[in-house]
Amino acid sequence: MIEPRPVTALRGVGSTLAERLRALGVDTIQDLLFLLPLRYEDRTRTVPLGELYAGQRAAIEGDVQLTEVVFRGRRQMLSRISDGSGFLTLRFFHFTTQQQTGLARGVRIRCYGEARRGPSGLEFVHPEYRRVDAAPTEADLHLTPVYPSTEGVTQGRLRLLVGMALDQTTADDPQDWLPASLLADAGLPSLRDALHYVHRPPADAPVDLLLDRRHPSQRRLAFEELLAHQLSLKLLRRRIQSEPGWPLEPDDTLKSRLLAALPFQLTAAQRRALAEIERDLELPKPMLRLVQGDVGCGKTLVAALAATRALLAGRQVALMAPTELLADQHAQNFERWFKPLDTAVALLTGRQTGKVRAAALAGIRAGHAPIVIGTHALFQEGVEFASLALVIVDEQHRFGVHQRLSLREKAARDGHRPHQLIMTATPIPRTLAMTAYADLDVSIIDELPPGRTPVKTVVLAQQRRDEVVLRIRNACVAGRQAYWVCPLIDESADMPYQAAEETAAALAAALPELAVGLVHGRMPGAAKERTMRMFKDGRIQLLVATTVIEVGVDVPNATLMVIENAERMGLAQLHQLRGRVGRGQHDSSCMLLYRAPLSSLARERLAVMRATNDGFEVARRDLELRGPGELLGTRQTGLAQMRVADLLRDADLLPRVHIAAETLLRELPANVAPLVRRWVGQAEQYGRVA
Ligand code: ADP
Ligand code: MG
């Protein structure tokens, strides 16, 4: 079995090289097999020197005319090659005496490099070459793979290592965990064939297909990876649901009181989602449910109504939000809803220390805090719940899959697992959702509360800032409020806050009649909370902010959203930010400011924002325009990173992957664990397969 063997088991691989390979995610010999080429070079055909042009990467063959060592600023070796159709110079700055003698006049060599213009015609600098009378190499017979590179490991070295790993494979090593019938149905090759093909494609291989990673060999590997991730989540779901939960009585007394106090009715979509949740809560196994709904559809209230069941049973509810700002806001809302019902709400955030924190923790442990709201601090060491029956995770895509899943482990106590309600506003197409959330049931809220007017979006060049300032003045004088978002200018640590501070000062000077506030991620929690409360109460009219306000913030009186450098932000993020306005009965606008010149892609993306208010449509267009990167990255969906598969490119495989997952679990359960282990990193093996 080569599967578990470390790369150091290969000839010539010591600990230094192994360490370098780790940067490529390569620890074992098998990892080398799954390190897929980024592209291929064709060295099987040679180009006549007379046809070679500058910038071309090509294989050539010719006779050495002259090799000499010269000093042109530094010592170097020049070798003049001719093939009858033209000349080429090879230039080496590092060379050995053997190389010099090896390239003697009359020797015929085969050489691969990138042609560039030199002082006496075209030249290759430090090309790879060999004598033609030497044995042909891989490169002459197959397309040459180019692997992702890393410091200190040359492409030649990588090719050699992968070649050694390939040569060690046998018919059942690495084992093909997919049954032949399944592969035949899907028209995919065996694992071994696929691996050999991707690393050593024949000279006549369809290069375009390979470059697009759509060749059946590549799709075979992508299929297997998608399947492994899917199975991993399904195993996890099974494991969790095999443990006892807290079946909650279908008692609506508390819910009815909460509903009666609301100034509005639930939407039909909210009622439907709530009914699905309530059915789960009544079961003796833990609920695992995702509520997906566009910004502003009213997910928080649905969560609160679900909480009444647990509270009525005398058990605790925890709500986790991705930012302190949002946790504060949820705490205020829940207090408003639950205080009249004599149910206390506790807030637990990372900024609490000393006695305050100790007291909060004691209350949670003793069960005096029926509702606990917080950031991820909720599930840190030392937080113990007396009897937690429901965990609500808001804006889960901000947490990432690790946090979402590790939270489950921590929340389990006394052999009982709390129900889990996960909320997200990231709308992704259904097949993708089935993959990203294969461990969850999904409820969709596809309706906004009535009376909302769609947000009007305009796109403006930065130079028209004065008009924007005027708009803000008019809106605020009319009693409304506005946001001004300064994005991350660059990745460096302090810059964004500085930019927000400067913008706030400039706007305060330009709008002396308005109260201007500032909130950013680096401010102390208490200051943030104070500012947000003042904004909520209308004592601040213009709130300058970084993207911390991206998620969840709900101030219905705010009707104007200005976003600077909008061209730099992802569509999903812009849509979230825009969702901060249009929450009340007044007409709202979103003004996207950009710095010219706009790339055509940026122009198109901003046009999408102008064209639609529908989060699903924004997501769909985002996928089309940019690929799944930002939208489907770990950060946005809580989806694990894939090695070979690409959710957009390989989306058509997904329906078949779903079926294969069921088939494997049913018919070949023994294959499941090793398949998951092969593709899903240790840290991500949520299923904890043995
Ligand atoms: P999101 O789904 O983005 O989290 P929120 O829960 O913040 O949305 O709700 C947005 C706003 O809509 C809140 O002010 C909330 O009180 C209000 N709301 C929720 N449900 C309804 C409803 N059925 N009718 C009217 N307003 C509602
Ligand atoms: Mg929300």
PDB file of N, CA and C in Angstrom, residues 407-496:
ATOM      1  N   LEU A 407     -18.323  23.995  16.649  1.00  0.00           N
ATOM      2  CA  LEU A 407     -19.312  24.472  17.600  1.00  0.00           C
ATOM      3  C   LEU A 407     -20.241  23.338  18.035  1.00  0.00           C
ATOM      4  N   ARG A 408     -20.526  22.464  17.123  1.00  0.00           N
ATOM      5  CA  ARG A 408     -21.373  21.320  17.443  1.00  0.00           C
ATOM      6  C   ARG A 408     -20.777  20.476  18.540  1.00  0.00           C
ATOM      7  N   GLU A 409     -19.471  20.265  18.409  1.00  0.00           N
ATOM      8  CA  GLU A 409     -18.800  19.407  19.377  1.00  0.00           C
ATOM      9  C   GLU A 409     -18.893  20.028  20.760  1.00  0.00           C
ATOM     10  N   LYS A 410     -18.655  21.331  20.799  1.00  0.00           N
ATOM     11  CA  LYS A 410     -18.604  21.984  22.098  1.00  0.00           C
ATOM     12  C   LYS A 410     -19.973  22.061  22.749  1.00  0.00           C
ATOM     13  N   ALA A 411     -20.993  22.134  21.912  1.00  0.00           N
ATOM     14  CA  ALA A 411     -22.323  22.358  22.457  1.00  0.00           C
ATOM     15  C   ALA A 411     -22.940  21.083  23.024  1.00  0.00           C
ATOM     16  N   ALA A 412     -22.334  19.943  22.718  1.00  0.00           N
ATOM     17  CA  ALA A 412     -22.920  18.688  23.179  1.00  0.00           C
ATOM     18  C   ALA A 412     -22.617  18.457  24.654  1.00  0.00           C
ATOM     19  N   ARG A 413     -23.643  18.107  25.419  1.00  0.00           N
ATOM     20  CA  ARG A 413     -23.448  17.828  26.847  1.00  0.00           C
ATOM     21  C   ARG A 413     -24.418  16.772  27.326  1.00  0.00           C
ATOM     22  N   ASP A 414     -24.038  16.097  28.363  1.00  0.00           N
ATOM     23  CA  ASP A 414     -24.877  15.073  28.998  1.00  0.00           C
ATOM     24  C   ASP A 414     -25.410  14.088  27.972  1.00  0.00           C
ATOM     25  N   GLY A 415     -24.632  13.788  26.949  1.00  0.00           N
ATOM     26  CA  GLY A 415     -25.118  12.830  25.964  1.00  0.00           C
ATOM     27  C   GLY A 415     -26.247  13.367  25.108  1.00  0.00           C
ATOM     28  N   HIS A 416     -26.606  14.638  25.297  1.00  0.00           N
ATOM     29  CA  HIS A 416     -27.645  15.224  24.452  1.00  0.00           C
ATOM     30  C   HIS A 416     -27.029  16.286  23.553  1.00  0.00           C
ATOM     31  N   ARG A 417     -27.564  16.398  22.358  1.00  0.00           N
ATOM     32  CA  ARG A 417     -27.077  17.404  21.448  1.00  0.00           C
ATOM     33  C   ARG A 417     -28.162  18.443  21.203  1.00  0.00           C
ATOM     34  N   PRO A 418     -27.782  19.716  21.241  1.00  0.00           N
ATOM     35  CA  PRO A 418     -28.792  20.742  20.980  1.00  0.00           C
ATOM     36  C   PRO A 418     -29.243  20.717  19.513  1.00  0.00           C
ATOM     37  N   HIS A 419     -30.420  21.206  19.277  1.00  0.00           N
ATOM     38  CA  HIS A 419     -30.875  21.417  17.899  1.00  0.00           C
ATOM     39  C   HIS A 419     -30.051  22.557  17.309  1.00  0.00           C
ATOM     40  N   GLN A 420     -29.869  22.525  16.008  1.00  0.00           N
ATOM     41  CA  GLN A 420     -29.084  23.582  15.380  1.00  0.00           C
ATOM     42  C   GLN A 420     -29.839  24.257  14.255  1.00  0.00           C
ATOM     43  N   LEU A 421     -29.870  25.570  14.368  1.00  0.00           N
ATOM     44  CA  LEU A 421     -30.525  26.378  13.350  1.00  0.00           C
ATOM     45  C   LEU A 421     -29.469  27.308  12.776  1.00  0.00           C
ATOM     46  N   ILE A 422     -29.185  27.138  11.505  1.00  0.00           N
ATOM     47  CA  ILE A 422     -28.115  27.897  10.863  1.00  0.00           C
ATOM     48  C   ILE A 422     -28.772  28.875   9.899  1.00  0.00           C
ATOM     49  N   MET A 423     -28.370  30.132   9.964  1.00  0.00           N
ATOM     50  CA  MET A 423     -29.006  31.119   9.082  1.00  0.00           C
ATOM     51  C   MET A 423     -27.972  31.753   8.155  1.00  0.00           C
ATOM     52  N   THR A 424     -28.359  31.919   6.914  1.00  0.00           N
ATOM     53  CA  THR A 424     -27.430  32.569   5.986  1.00  0.00           C
ATOM     54  C   THR A 424     -28.194  33.347   4.933  1.00  0.00           C
ATOM     55  N   ALA A 425     -27.556  34.425   4.480  1.00  0.00           N
ATOM     56  CA  ALA A 425     -28.159  35.210   3.400  1.00  0.00           C
ATOM     57  C   ALA A 425     -27.402  34.989   2.113  1.00  0.00           C
ATOM     58  N   THR A 426     -26.447  34.068   2.106  1.00  0.00           N
ATOM     59  CA  THR A 426     -25.712  33.829   0.867  1.00  0.00           C
ATOM     60  C   THR A 426     -26.518  32.920  -0.020  1.00  0.00           C
ATOM     61  N   PRO A 427     -27.114  33.474  -1.038  1.00  0.00           N
ATOM     62  CA  PRO A 427     -27.946  32.629  -1.877  1.00  0.00           C
ATOM     63  C   PRO A 427     -27.072  31.963  -2.928  1.00  0.00           C
ATOM     64  N   ILE A 428     -27.075  30.658  -2.943  1.00  0.00           N
ATOM     65  CA  ILE A 428     -26.324  29.941  -3.963  1.00  0.00           C
ATOM     66  C   ILE A 428     -27.271  28.954  -4.626  1.00  0.00           C
ATOM     67  N   PRO A 429     -26.995  28.631  -5.883  1.00  0.00           N
ATOM     68  CA  PRO A 429     -27.875  27.712  -6.600  1.00  0.00           C
ATOM     69  C   PRO A 429     -28.062  26.400  -5.842  1.00  0.00           C
ATOM     70  N   ARG A 430     -29.178  25.747  -6.141  1.00  0.00           N
ATOM     71  CA  ARG A 430     -29.600  24.612  -5.340  1.00  0.00           C
ATOM     72  C   ARG A 430     -28.604  23.447  -5.302  1.00  0.00           C
ATOM     73  N   THR A 431     -28.039  23.097  -6.468  1.00  0.00           N
ATOM     74  CA  THR A 431     -27.095  21.976  -6.458  1.00  0.00           C
ATOM     75  C   THR A 431     -25.878  22.311  -5.611  1.00  0.00           C
ATOM     76  N   LEU A 432     -25.467  23.569  -5.658  1.00  0.00           N
ATOM     77  CA  LEU A 432     -24.314  23.967  -4.860  1.00  0.00           C
ATOM     78  C   LEU A 432     -24.659  23.929  -3.383  1.00  0.00           C
ATOM     79  N   ALA A 433     -25.857  24.369  -3.050  1.00  0.00           N
ATOM     80  CA  ALA A 433     -26.286  24.343  -1.655  1.00  0.00           C
ATOM     81  C   ALA A 433     -26.288  22.909  -1.141  1.00  0.00           C
ATOM     82  N   MET A 434     -26.727  21.988  -2.000  1.00  0.00           N
ATOM     83  CA  MET A 434     -26.777  20.587  -1.580  1.00  0.00           C
ATOM     84  C   MET A 434     -25.383  20.054  -1.281  1.00  0.00           C
ATOM     85  N   THR A 435     -24.388  20.630  -1.944  1.00  0.00           N
ATOM     86  CA  THR A 435     -23.013  20.201  -1.714  1.00  0.00           C
ATOM     87  C   THR A 435     -22.427  20.894  -0.494  1.00  0.00           C
ATOM     88  N   ALA A 436     -22.590  22.201  -0.443  1.00  0.00           N
ATOM     89  CA  ALA A 436     -22.004  22.964   0.644  1.00  0.00           C
ATOM     90  C   ALA A 436     -22.635  22.599   1.978  1.00  0.00           C
ATOM     91  N   TYR A 437     -23.903  22.275   1.948  1.00  0.00           N
ATOM     92  CA  TYR A 437     -24.628  22.008   3.188  1.00  0.00           C
ATOM     93  C   TYR A 437     -25.225  20.611   3.180  1.00  0.00           C
ATOM     94  N   ALA A 438     -24.421  19.646   2.729  1.00  0.00           N
ATOM     95  CA  ALA A 438     -24.926  18.275   2.614  1.00  0.00           C
ATOM     96  C   ALA A 438     -25.317  17.708   3.974  1.00  0.00           C
ATOM     97  N   ASP A 439     -24.875  18.343   5.037  1.00  0.00           N
ATOM     98  CA  ASP A 439     -25.208  17.839   6.372  1.00  0.00           C
ATOM     99  C   ASP A 439     -26.456  18.506   6.925  1.00  0.00           C
ATOM    100  N   LEU A 440     -27.048  19.416   6.167  1.00  0.00           N
ATOM    101  CA  LEU A 440     -28.166  20.197   6.692  1.00  0.00           C
ATOM    102  C   LEU A 440     -29.421  20.040   5.845  1.00  0.00           C
ATOM    103  N   ASP A 441     -30.584  20.128   6.499  1.00  0.00           N
ATOM    104  CA  ASP A 441     -31.828  20.307   5.757  1.00  0.00           C
ATOM    105  C   ASP A 441     -31.943  21.795   5.464  1.00  0.00           C
ATOM    106  N   VAL A 442     -32.637  22.139   4.404  1.00  0.00           N
ATOM    107  CA  VAL A 442     -32.675  23.549   4.021  1.00  0.00           C
ATOM    108  C   VAL A 442     -34.101  24.093   3.963  1.00  0.00           C
ATOM    109  N   SER A 443     -34.320  25.219   4.629  1.00  0.00           N
ATOM    110  CA  SER A 443     -35.576  25.962   4.482  1.00  0.00           C
ATOM    111  C   SER A 443     -35.258  27.267   3.778  1.00  0.00           C
ATOM    112  N   ILE A 444     -36.135  27.670   2.898  1.00  0.00           N
ATOM    113  CA  ILE A 444     -35.859  28.898   2.156  1.00  0.00           C
ATOM    114  C   ILE A 444     -36.939  29.941   2.417  1.00  0.00           C
ATOM    115  N   ILE A 445     -36.510  31.143   2.763  1.00  0.00           N
ATOM    116  CA  ILE A 445     -37.455  32.257   2.893  1.00  0.00           C
ATOM    117  C   ILE A 445     -37.296  33.113   1.642  1.00  0.00           C
ATOM    118  N   ASP A 446     -38.259  32.983   0.755  1.00  0.00           N
ATOM    119  CA  ASP A 446     -38.099  33.608  -0.562  1.00  0.00           C
ATOM    120  C   ASP A 446     -39.068  34.773  -0.736  1.00  0.00           C
ATOM    121  N   GLU A 447     -39.265  35.530   0.340  1.00  0.00           N
ATOM    122  CA  GLU A 447     -40.249  36.602   0.301  1.00  0.00           C
ATOM    123  C   GLU A 447     -39.803  37.681   1.284  1.00  0.00           C
ATOM    124  N   LEU A 448     -39.942  38.931   0.890  1.00  0.00           N
ATOM    125  CA  LEU A 448     -39.616  40.017   1.808  1.00  0.00           C
ATOM    126  C   LEU A 448     -40.903  40.493   2.464  1.00  0.00           C
ATOM    127  N   PRO A 449     -40.815  41.049   3.676  1.00  0.00           N
ATOM    128  CA  PRO A 449     -42.025  41.600   4.285  1.00  0.00           C
ATOM    129  C   PRO A 449     -42.664  42.633   3.367  1.00  0.00           C
ATOM    130  N   PRO A 450     -43.971  42.762   3.427  1.00  0.00           N
ATOM    131  CA  PRO A 450     -44.659  43.671   2.507  1.00  0.00           C
ATOM    132  C   PRO A 450     -44.306  45.133   2.786  1.00  0.00           C
ATOM    133  N   GLY A 451     -44.523  45.971   1.786  1.00  0.00           N
ATOM    134  CA  GLY A 451     -44.354  47.404   1.986  1.00  0.00           C
ATOM    135  C   GLY A 451     -42.936  47.881   1.772  1.00  0.00           C
ATOM    136  N   ARG A 452     -42.056  46.994   1.427  1.00  0.00           N
ATOM    137  CA  ARG A 452     -40.687  47.431   1.165  1.00  0.00           C
ATOM    138  C   ARG A 452     -40.596  47.896  -0.274  1.00  0.00           C
ATOM    139  N   THR A 453     -40.000  49.069  -0.478  1.00  0.00           N
ATOM    140  CA  THR A 453     -39.762  49.473  -1.866  1.00  0.00           C
ATOM    141  C   THR A 453     -38.332  49.082  -2.210  1.00  0.00           C
ATOM    142  N   PRO A 454     -38.149  48.565  -3.409  1.00  0.00           N
ATOM    143  CA  PRO A 454     -36.804  48.118  -3.783  1.00  0.00           C
ATOM    144  C   PRO A 454     -35.801  49.261  -3.687  1.00  0.00           C
ATOM    145  N   VAL A 455     -34.602  48.943  -3.295  1.00  0.00           N
ATOM    146  CA  VAL A 455     -33.550  49.947  -3.199  1.00  0.00           C
ATOM    147  C   VAL A 455     -33.125  50.337  -4.617  1.00  0.00           C
ATOM    148  N   LYS A 456     -33.043  51.657  -4.829  1.00  0.00           N
ATOM    149  CA  LYS A 456     -32.602  52.127  -6.140  1.00  0.00           C
ATOM    150  C   LYS A 456     -31.084  52.253  -6.100  1.00  0.00           C
ATOM    151  N   THR A 457     -30.412  51.635  -7.051  1.00  0.00           N
ATOM    152  CA  THR A 457     -28.952  51.638  -7.045  1.00  0.00           C
ATOM    153  C   THR A 457     -28.398  52.479  -8.187  1.00  0.00           C
ATOM    154  N   VAL A 458     -27.492  53.385  -7.849  1.00  0.00           N
ATOM    155  CA  VAL A 458     -26.833  54.165  -8.898  1.00  0.00           C
ATOM    156  C   VAL A 458     -25.326  53.980  -8.791  1.00  0.00           C
ATOM    157  N   VAL A 459     -24.666  54.118  -9.918  1.00  0.00           N
ATOM    158  CA  VAL A 459     -23.216  53.947  -9.972  1.00  0.00           C
ATOM    159  C   VAL A 459     -22.606  55.277 -10.390  1.00  0.00           C
ATOM    160  N   LEU A 460     -21.699  55.803  -9.577  1.00  0.00           N
ATOM    161  CA  LEU A 460     -21.146  57.140  -9.837  1.00  0.00           C
ATOM    162  C   LEU A 460     -19.632  57.154  -9.710  1.00  0.00           C
ATOM    163  N   ALA A 461     -18.995  57.984 -10.536  1.00  0.00           N
ATOM    164  CA  ALA A 461     -17.552  58.151 -10.395  1.00  0.00           C
ATOM    165  C   ALA A 461     -17.270  58.948  -9.121  1.00  0.00           C
ATOM    166  N   GLN A 462     -16.155  58.640  -8.525  1.00  0.00           N
ATOM    167  CA  GLN A 462     -15.697  59.276  -7.292  1.00  0.00           C
ATOM    168  C   GLN A 462     -15.753  60.811  -7.358  1.00  0.00           C
ATOM    169  N   GLN A 463     -15.509  61.349  -8.563  1.00  0.00           N
ATOM    170  CA  GLN A 463     -15.471  62.805  -8.712  1.00  0.00           C
ATOM    171  C   GLN A 463     -16.810  63.457  -8.392  1.00  0.00           C
ATOM    172  N   ARG A 464     -17.874  62.645  -8.389  1.00  0.00           N
ATOM    173  CA  ARG A 464     -19.186  63.251  -8.155  1.00  0.00           C
ATOM    174  C   ARG A 464     -19.587  63.177  -6.687  1.00  0.00           C
ATOM    175  N   ARG A 465     -18.587  63.106  -5.854  1.00  0.00           N
ATOM    176  CA  ARG A 465     -18.770  63.052  -4.411  1.00  0.00           C
ATOM    177  C   ARG A 465     -19.652  64.184  -3.880  1.00  0.00           C
ATOM    178  N   ASP A 466     -19.481  65.375  -4.445  1.00  0.00           N
ATOM    179  CA  ASP A 466     -20.247  66.523  -3.949  1.00  0.00           C
ATOM    180  C   ASP A 466     -21.747  66.296  -4.087  1.00  0.00           C
ATOM    181  N   GLU A 467     -22.142  65.703  -5.217  1.00  0.00           N
ATOM    182  CA  GLU A 467     -23.566  65.407  -5.412  1.00  0.00           C
ATOM    183  C   GLU A 467     -24.052  64.438  -4.347  1.00  0.00           C
ATOM    184  N   VAL A 468     -23.174  63.490  -4.035  1.00  0.00           N
ATOM    185  CA  VAL A 468     -23.535  62.474  -3.052  1.00  0.00           C
ATOM    186  C   VAL A 468     -23.721  63.118  -1.680  1.00  0.00           C
ATOM    187  N   VAL A 469     -22.787  64.029  -1.355  1.00  0.00           N
ATOM    188  CA  VAL A 469     -22.876  64.724  -0.070  1.00  0.00           C
ATOM    189  C   VAL A 469     -24.182  65.515   0.007  1.00  0.00           C
ATOM    190  N   LEU A 470     -24.547  66.108  -1.109  1.00  0.00           N
ATOM    191  CA  LEU A 470     -25.802  66.865  -1.162  1.00  0.00           C
ATOM    192  C   LEU A 470     -27.005  65.949  -0.913  1.00  0.00           C
ATOM    193  N   ARG A 471     -26.963  64.783  -1.526  1.00  0.00           N
ATOM    194  CA  ARG A 471     -28.039  63.812  -1.336  1.00  0.00           C
ATOM    195  C   ARG A 471     -28.168  63.425   0.136  1.00  0.00           C
ATOM    196  N   ILE A 472     -27.011  63.242   0.763  1.00  0.00           N
ATOM    197  CA  ILE A 472     -27.030  62.870   2.176  1.00  0.00           C
ATOM    198  C   ILE A 472     -27.675  63.983   2.997  1.00  0.00           C
ATOM    199  N   ARG A 473     -27.266  65.230   2.708  1.00  0.00           N
ATOM    200  CA  ARG A 473     -27.825  66.358   3.462  1.00  0.00           C
ATOM    201  C   ARG A 473     -29.347  66.374   3.315  1.00  0.00           C
ATOM    202  N   ASN A 474     -29.808  66.242   2.072  1.00  0.00           N
ATOM    203  CA  ASN A 474     -31.255  66.292   1.827  1.00  0.00           C
ATOM    204  C   ASN A 474     -31.994  65.179   2.563  1.00  0.00           C
ATOM    205  N   ALA A 475     -31.441  63.958   2.486  1.00  0.00           N
ATOM    206  CA  ALA A 475     -32.107  62.828   3.127  1.00  0.00           C
ATOM    207  C   ALA A 475     -32.171  63.033   4.636  1.00  0.00           C
ATOM    208  N   CYS A 476     -31.049  63.482   5.213  1.00  0.00           N
ATOM    209  CA  CYS A 476     -31.004  63.622   6.665  1.00  0.00           C
ATOM    210  C   CYS A 476     -31.866  64.786   7.147  1.00  0.00           C
ATOM    211  N   VAL A 477     -31.896  65.853   6.371  1.00  0.00           N
ATOM    212  CA  VAL A 477     -32.744  66.988   6.737  1.00  0.00           C
ATOM    213  C   VAL A 477     -34.212  66.557   6.721  1.00  0.00           C
ATOM    214  N   ALA A 478     -34.535  65.620   5.814  1.00  0.00           N
ATOM    215  CA  ALA A 478     -35.902  65.109   5.732  1.00  0.00           C
ATOM    216  C   ALA A 478     -36.185  64.061   6.816  1.00  0.00           C
ATOM    217  N   GLY A 479     -35.210  63.853   7.710  1.00  0.00           N
ATOM    218  CA  GLY A 479     -35.470  62.948   8.833  1.00  0.00           C
ATOM    219  C   GLY A 479     -34.916  61.550   8.672  1.00  0.00           C
ATOM    220  N   ARG A 480     -34.292  61.291   7.529  1.00  0.00           N
ATOM    221  CA  ARG A 480     -33.747  59.947   7.305  1.00  0.00           C
ATOM    222  C   ARG A 480     -32.299  59.892   7.797  1.00  0.00           C
ATOM    223  N   GLN A 481     -31.700  58.719   7.620  1.00  0.00           N
ATOM    224  CA  GLN A 481     -30.302  58.536   8.013  1.00  0.00           C
ATOM    225  C   GLN A 481     -29.517  57.870   6.879  1.00  0.00           C
ATOM    226  N   ALA A 482     -28.184  57.936   6.991  1.00  0.00           N
ATOM    227  CA  ALA A 482     -27.358  57.408   5.895  1.00  0.00           C
ATOM    228  C   ALA A 482     -26.124  56.686   6.413  1.00  0.00           C
ATOM    229  N   TYR A 483     -25.649  55.754   5.595  1.00  0.00           N
ATOM    230  CA  TYR A 483     -24.371  55.070   5.843  1.00  0.00           C
ATOM    231  C   TYR A 483     -23.372  55.516   4.784  1.00  0.00           C
ATOM    232  N   TRP A 484     -22.127  55.583   5.178  1.00  0.00           N
ATOM    233  CA  TRP A 484     -21.041  55.810   4.222  1.00  0.00           C
ATOM    234  C   TRP A 484     -19.987  54.752   4.505  1.00  0.00           C
ATOM    235  N   VAL A 485     -19.808  53.846   3.555  1.00  0.00           N
ATOM    236  CA  VAL A 485     -18.896  52.729   3.797  1.00  0.00           C
ATOM    237  C   VAL A 485     -17.561  52.936   3.095  1.00  0.00           C
ATOM    238  N   CYS A 486     -16.485  52.881   3.869  1.00  0.00           N
ATOM    239  CA  CYS A 486     -15.139  52.946   3.307  1.00  0.00           C
ATOM    240  C   CYS A 486     -14.589  51.534   3.321  1.00  0.00           C
ATOM    241  N   PRO A 487     -14.244  51.038   2.183  1.00  0.00           N
ATOM    242  CA  PRO A 487     -13.785  49.650   2.142  1.00  0.00           C
ATOM    243  C   PRO A 487     -12.324  49.524   2.538  1.00  0.00           C
ATOM    244  N   LEU A 488     -11.861  48.317   2.582  1.00  0.00           N
ATOM    245  CA  LEU A 488     -10.446  48.063   2.803  1.00  0.00           C
ATOM    246  C   LEU A 488      -9.685  48.624   1.627  1.00  0.00           C
ATOM    247  N   ILE A 489      -8.826  49.600   1.896  1.00  0.00           N
ATOM    248  CA  ILE A 489      -8.050  50.193   0.816  1.00  0.00           C
ATOM    249  C   ILE A 489      -6.968  49.215   0.372  1.00  0.00           C
ATOM    250  N   ASP A 490      -6.285  48.636   1.338  1.00  0.00           N
ATOM    251  CA  ASP A 490      -5.359  47.555   1.008  1.00  0.00           C
ATOM    252  C   ASP A 490      -5.358  46.582   2.173  1.00  0.00           C
ATOM    253  N   GLU A 491      -4.533  45.591   2.073  1.00  0.00           N
ATOM    254  CA  GLU A 491      -4.571  44.540   3.078  1.00  0.00           C
ATOM    255  C   GLU A 491      -3.838  44.934   4.361  1.00  0.00           C
ATOM    256  N   SER A 492      -3.062  46.005   4.298  1.00  0.00           N
ATOM    257  CA  SER A 492      -2.238  46.331   5.463  1.00  0.00           C
ATOM    258  C   SER A 492      -3.115  46.671   6.663  1.00  0.00           C
ATOM    259  N   ALA A 493      -2.586  46.376   7.824  1.00  0.00           N
ATOM    260  CA  ALA A 493      -3.398  46.308   9.028  1.00  0.00           C
ATOM    261  C   ALA A 493      -4.185  47.570   9.390  1.00  0.00           C
ATOM    262  N   ASP A 494      -3.538  48.723   9.406  1.00  0.00           N
ATOM    263  CA  ASP A 494      -4.201  49.882  10.000  1.00  0.00           C
ATOM    264  C   ASP A 494      -4.889  50.794   8.998  1.00  0.00           C
ATOM    265  N   MET A 495      -4.510  50.687   7.759  1.00  0.00           N
ATOM    266  CA  MET A 495      -5.019  51.595   6.745  1.00  0.00           C
ATOM    267  C   MET A 495      -6.533  51.807   6.711  1.00  0.00           C
ATOM    268  N   PRO A 496      -7.323  50.740   6.676  1.00  0.00           N
ATOM    269  CA  PRO A 496      -8.750  50.950   6.476  1.00  0.00           C
ATOM    270  C   PRO A 496      -9.367  51.837   7.542  1.00  0.00           C
TER     271      PRO A 496
END
